[in-house]
Coordinates of C-alpha atoms in Angstrom, one line a residue:
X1 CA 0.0 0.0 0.0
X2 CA 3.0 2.3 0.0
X3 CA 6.7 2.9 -0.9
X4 CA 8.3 1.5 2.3
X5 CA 6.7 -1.7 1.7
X6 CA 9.0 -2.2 -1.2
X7 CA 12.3 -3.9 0.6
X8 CA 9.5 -6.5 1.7
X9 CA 9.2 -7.8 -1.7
X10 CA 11.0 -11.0 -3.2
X11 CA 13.4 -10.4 -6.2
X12 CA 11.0 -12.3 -8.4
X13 CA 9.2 -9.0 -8.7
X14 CA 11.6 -8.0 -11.1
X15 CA 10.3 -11.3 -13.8
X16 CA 7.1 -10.3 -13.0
X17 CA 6.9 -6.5 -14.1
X18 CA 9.8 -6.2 -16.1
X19 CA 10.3 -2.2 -15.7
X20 CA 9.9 -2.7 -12.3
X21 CA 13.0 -1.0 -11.1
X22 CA 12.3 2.0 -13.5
X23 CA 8.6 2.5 -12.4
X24 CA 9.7 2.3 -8.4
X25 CA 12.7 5.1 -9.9
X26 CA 10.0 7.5 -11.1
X27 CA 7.4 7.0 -8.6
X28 CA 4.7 5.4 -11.2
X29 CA 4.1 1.9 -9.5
X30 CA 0.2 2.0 -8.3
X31 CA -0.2 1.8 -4.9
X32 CA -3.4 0.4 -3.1
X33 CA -5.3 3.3 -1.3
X34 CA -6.4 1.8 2.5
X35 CA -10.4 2.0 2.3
X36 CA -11.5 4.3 4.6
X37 CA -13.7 2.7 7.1
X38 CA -17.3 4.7 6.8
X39 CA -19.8 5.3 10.1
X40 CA -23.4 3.6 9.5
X41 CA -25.4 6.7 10.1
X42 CA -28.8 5.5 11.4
X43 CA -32.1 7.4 12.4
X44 CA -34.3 4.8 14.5
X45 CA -37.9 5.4 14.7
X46 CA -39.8 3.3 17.4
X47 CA -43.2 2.8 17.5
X48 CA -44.1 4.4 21.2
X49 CA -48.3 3.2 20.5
X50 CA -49.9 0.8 23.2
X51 CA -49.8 -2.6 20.9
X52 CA -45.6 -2.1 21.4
X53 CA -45.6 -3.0 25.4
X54 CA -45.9 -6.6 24.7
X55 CA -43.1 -8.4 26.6
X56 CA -41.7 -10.4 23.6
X57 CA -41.6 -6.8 21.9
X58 CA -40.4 -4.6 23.9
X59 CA -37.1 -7.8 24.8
X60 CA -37.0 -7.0 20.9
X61 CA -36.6 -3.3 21.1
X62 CA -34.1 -3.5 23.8
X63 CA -32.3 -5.9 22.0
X64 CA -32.0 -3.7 18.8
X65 CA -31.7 -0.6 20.8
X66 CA -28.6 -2.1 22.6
X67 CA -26.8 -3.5 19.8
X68 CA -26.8 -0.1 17.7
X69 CA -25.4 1.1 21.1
X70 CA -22.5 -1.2 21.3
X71 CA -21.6 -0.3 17.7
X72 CA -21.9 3.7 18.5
X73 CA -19.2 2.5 21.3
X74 CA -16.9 0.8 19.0
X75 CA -16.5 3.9 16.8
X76 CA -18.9 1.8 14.1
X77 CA -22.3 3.7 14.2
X78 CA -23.8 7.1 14.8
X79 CA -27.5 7.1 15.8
X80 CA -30.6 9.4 16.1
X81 CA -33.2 8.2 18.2
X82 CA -36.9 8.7 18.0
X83 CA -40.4 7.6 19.4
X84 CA -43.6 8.5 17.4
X85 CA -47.1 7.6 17.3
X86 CA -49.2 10.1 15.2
X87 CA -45.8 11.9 14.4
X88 CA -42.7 12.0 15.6
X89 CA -42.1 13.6 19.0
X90 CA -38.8 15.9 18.7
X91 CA -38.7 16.8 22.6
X92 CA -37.9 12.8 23.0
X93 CA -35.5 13.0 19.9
X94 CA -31.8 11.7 20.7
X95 CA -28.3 12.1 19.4
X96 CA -25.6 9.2 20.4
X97 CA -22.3 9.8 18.2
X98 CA -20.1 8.2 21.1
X99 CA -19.4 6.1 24.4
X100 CA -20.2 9.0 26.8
X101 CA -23.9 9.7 25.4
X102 CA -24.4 6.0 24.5
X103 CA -24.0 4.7 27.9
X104 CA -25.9 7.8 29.3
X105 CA -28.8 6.5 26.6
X106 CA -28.1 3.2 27.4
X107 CA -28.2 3.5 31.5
X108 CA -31.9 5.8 31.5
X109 CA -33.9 4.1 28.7
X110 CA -36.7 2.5 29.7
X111 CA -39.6 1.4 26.5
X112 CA -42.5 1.7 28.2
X113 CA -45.1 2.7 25.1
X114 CA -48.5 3.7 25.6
X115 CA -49.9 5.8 22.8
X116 CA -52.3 5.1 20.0
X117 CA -53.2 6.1 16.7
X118 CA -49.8 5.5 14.7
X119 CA -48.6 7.0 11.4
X120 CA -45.4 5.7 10.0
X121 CA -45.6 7.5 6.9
X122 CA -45.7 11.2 9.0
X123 CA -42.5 9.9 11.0
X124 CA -40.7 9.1 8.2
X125 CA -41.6 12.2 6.4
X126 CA -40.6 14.3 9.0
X127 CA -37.4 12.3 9.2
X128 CA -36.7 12.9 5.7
X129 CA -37.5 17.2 6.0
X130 CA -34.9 16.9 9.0
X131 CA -32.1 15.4 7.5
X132 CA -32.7 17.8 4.4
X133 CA -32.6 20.5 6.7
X134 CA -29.7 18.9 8.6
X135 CA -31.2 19.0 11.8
X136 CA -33.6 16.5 13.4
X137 CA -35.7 18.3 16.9
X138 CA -32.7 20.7 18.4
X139 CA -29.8 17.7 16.8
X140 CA -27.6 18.9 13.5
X141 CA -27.5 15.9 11.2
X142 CA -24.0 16.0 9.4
X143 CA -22.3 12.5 7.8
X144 CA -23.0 10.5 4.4
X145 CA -25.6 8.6 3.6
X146 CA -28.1 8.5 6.4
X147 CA -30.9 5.7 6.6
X148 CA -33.8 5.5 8.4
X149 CA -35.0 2.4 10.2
X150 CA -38.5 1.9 11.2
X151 CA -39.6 -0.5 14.2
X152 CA -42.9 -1.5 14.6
X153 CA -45.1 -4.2 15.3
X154 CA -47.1 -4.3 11.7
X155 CA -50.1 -2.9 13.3
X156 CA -50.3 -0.1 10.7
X157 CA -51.3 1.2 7.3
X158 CA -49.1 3.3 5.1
X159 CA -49.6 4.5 1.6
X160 CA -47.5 1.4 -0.7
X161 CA -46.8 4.5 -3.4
X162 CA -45.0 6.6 -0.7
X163 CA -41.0 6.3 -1.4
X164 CA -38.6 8.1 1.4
X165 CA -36.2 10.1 0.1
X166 CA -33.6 8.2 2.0
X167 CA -33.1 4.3 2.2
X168 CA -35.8 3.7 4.6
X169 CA -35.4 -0.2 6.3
X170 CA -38.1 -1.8 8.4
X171 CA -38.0 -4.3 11.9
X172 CA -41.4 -5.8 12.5
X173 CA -42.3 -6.8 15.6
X174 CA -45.0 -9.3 15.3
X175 CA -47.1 -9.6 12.1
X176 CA -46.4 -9.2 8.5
X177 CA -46.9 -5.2 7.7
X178 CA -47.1 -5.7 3.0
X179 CA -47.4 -2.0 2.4
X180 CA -44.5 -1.2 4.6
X181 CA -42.8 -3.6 2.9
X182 CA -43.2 -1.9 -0.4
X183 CA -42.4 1.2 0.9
X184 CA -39.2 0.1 2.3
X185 CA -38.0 -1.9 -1.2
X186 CA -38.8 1.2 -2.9
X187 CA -35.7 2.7 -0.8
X188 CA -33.7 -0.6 -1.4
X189 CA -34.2 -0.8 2.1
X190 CA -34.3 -4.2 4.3
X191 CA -37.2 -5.7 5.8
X192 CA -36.9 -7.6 8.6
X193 CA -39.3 -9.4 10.6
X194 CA -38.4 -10.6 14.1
X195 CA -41.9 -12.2 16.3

């Protein structure tokens, strides 16, 4: 991957690429650039409505929840964190870009849901106007390629037309959701179903 690696090589380099020694002369052998290792850049949306405090569910949600933490700690992940219902409710909106906020997040959540009335479609949209505007509640959003990840227990109806503006990837919580499913291929998101 660079210059000092050369007096590592065998002499048979020489048979294989015979201008060898003139390329490594005039600087002109190509060198293989180290891939920069990219952040996944995630904004979760949890479903805060009543049909969510099942026990299986909310073991589910914790487990999700706590894995995206542990990658935030290894330098791997980024995360914005939501709850909505009817729309997404920026006053419990939160930013975990490294070990001090994720174990804060980690150490006070509790997923105790008891709303009604959901509307992924609203949630989502507002996700996408956020990130356009780089900033989701009182959080700037900065970083490539953000994605949106919806979890939910099926229980709802969106419109099968709508397409995100950003890769939009579902985690169903108990029954099959079809039009969520569309939605989230449309994105060349991933579906997932867990219960």
């Amino acid at each position: 991957t660079e210059y000092s690696q050369i007096s590592r090589l065998m002499n048979t380099s020489a048979l294989m690429m015979p201008h060898f020694d003139y390329k490594f002369a005039t600087k002109q052998l190509i060198t293989k650039q180290p891939k920069q290792a990219t952040k996944q850049l995630l904004v979760l949306l949890i479903d805060y409505s009543g049909s969510m405090c099942e026990s299986e569910k909310i073991r589910w949600v914790n487990a999700i929840v706590y894995n995206r933490l542990s990658a935030v700690m290894n330098n791997k992940a980024e995360l914005f964190i939501g709850f909505f219902v009817r729309s997404l409710d920026m006053d419990r909106l939160f930013h975990i870009k490294d070990k001090k906020s994720a174990y804060k997040f980690g150490e006070n959540f509790r997923f105790s849901p008891d709303g009604g009335g959901t509307n992924i479609q609203y949630a989502i949209e507002q996700t996408c106007d956020g990130i356009d505007k780089g900033k989701l509640g009182k959080h700037i959003i900065t970083g490539a390629n953000p994605q949106i990840v919806v979890m939910n227990d099926g229980q709802d109806m969106i419109d099968p037309s709508f397409k995100p503006k950003y890769m939009t990837n579902a985690f169903i919580l108990g029954q099959d959701n079809e039009q969520l499913k569309k939605v989230v291929q449309s994105t060349d998101g991933h579906y997932e179903r867990f219960l």
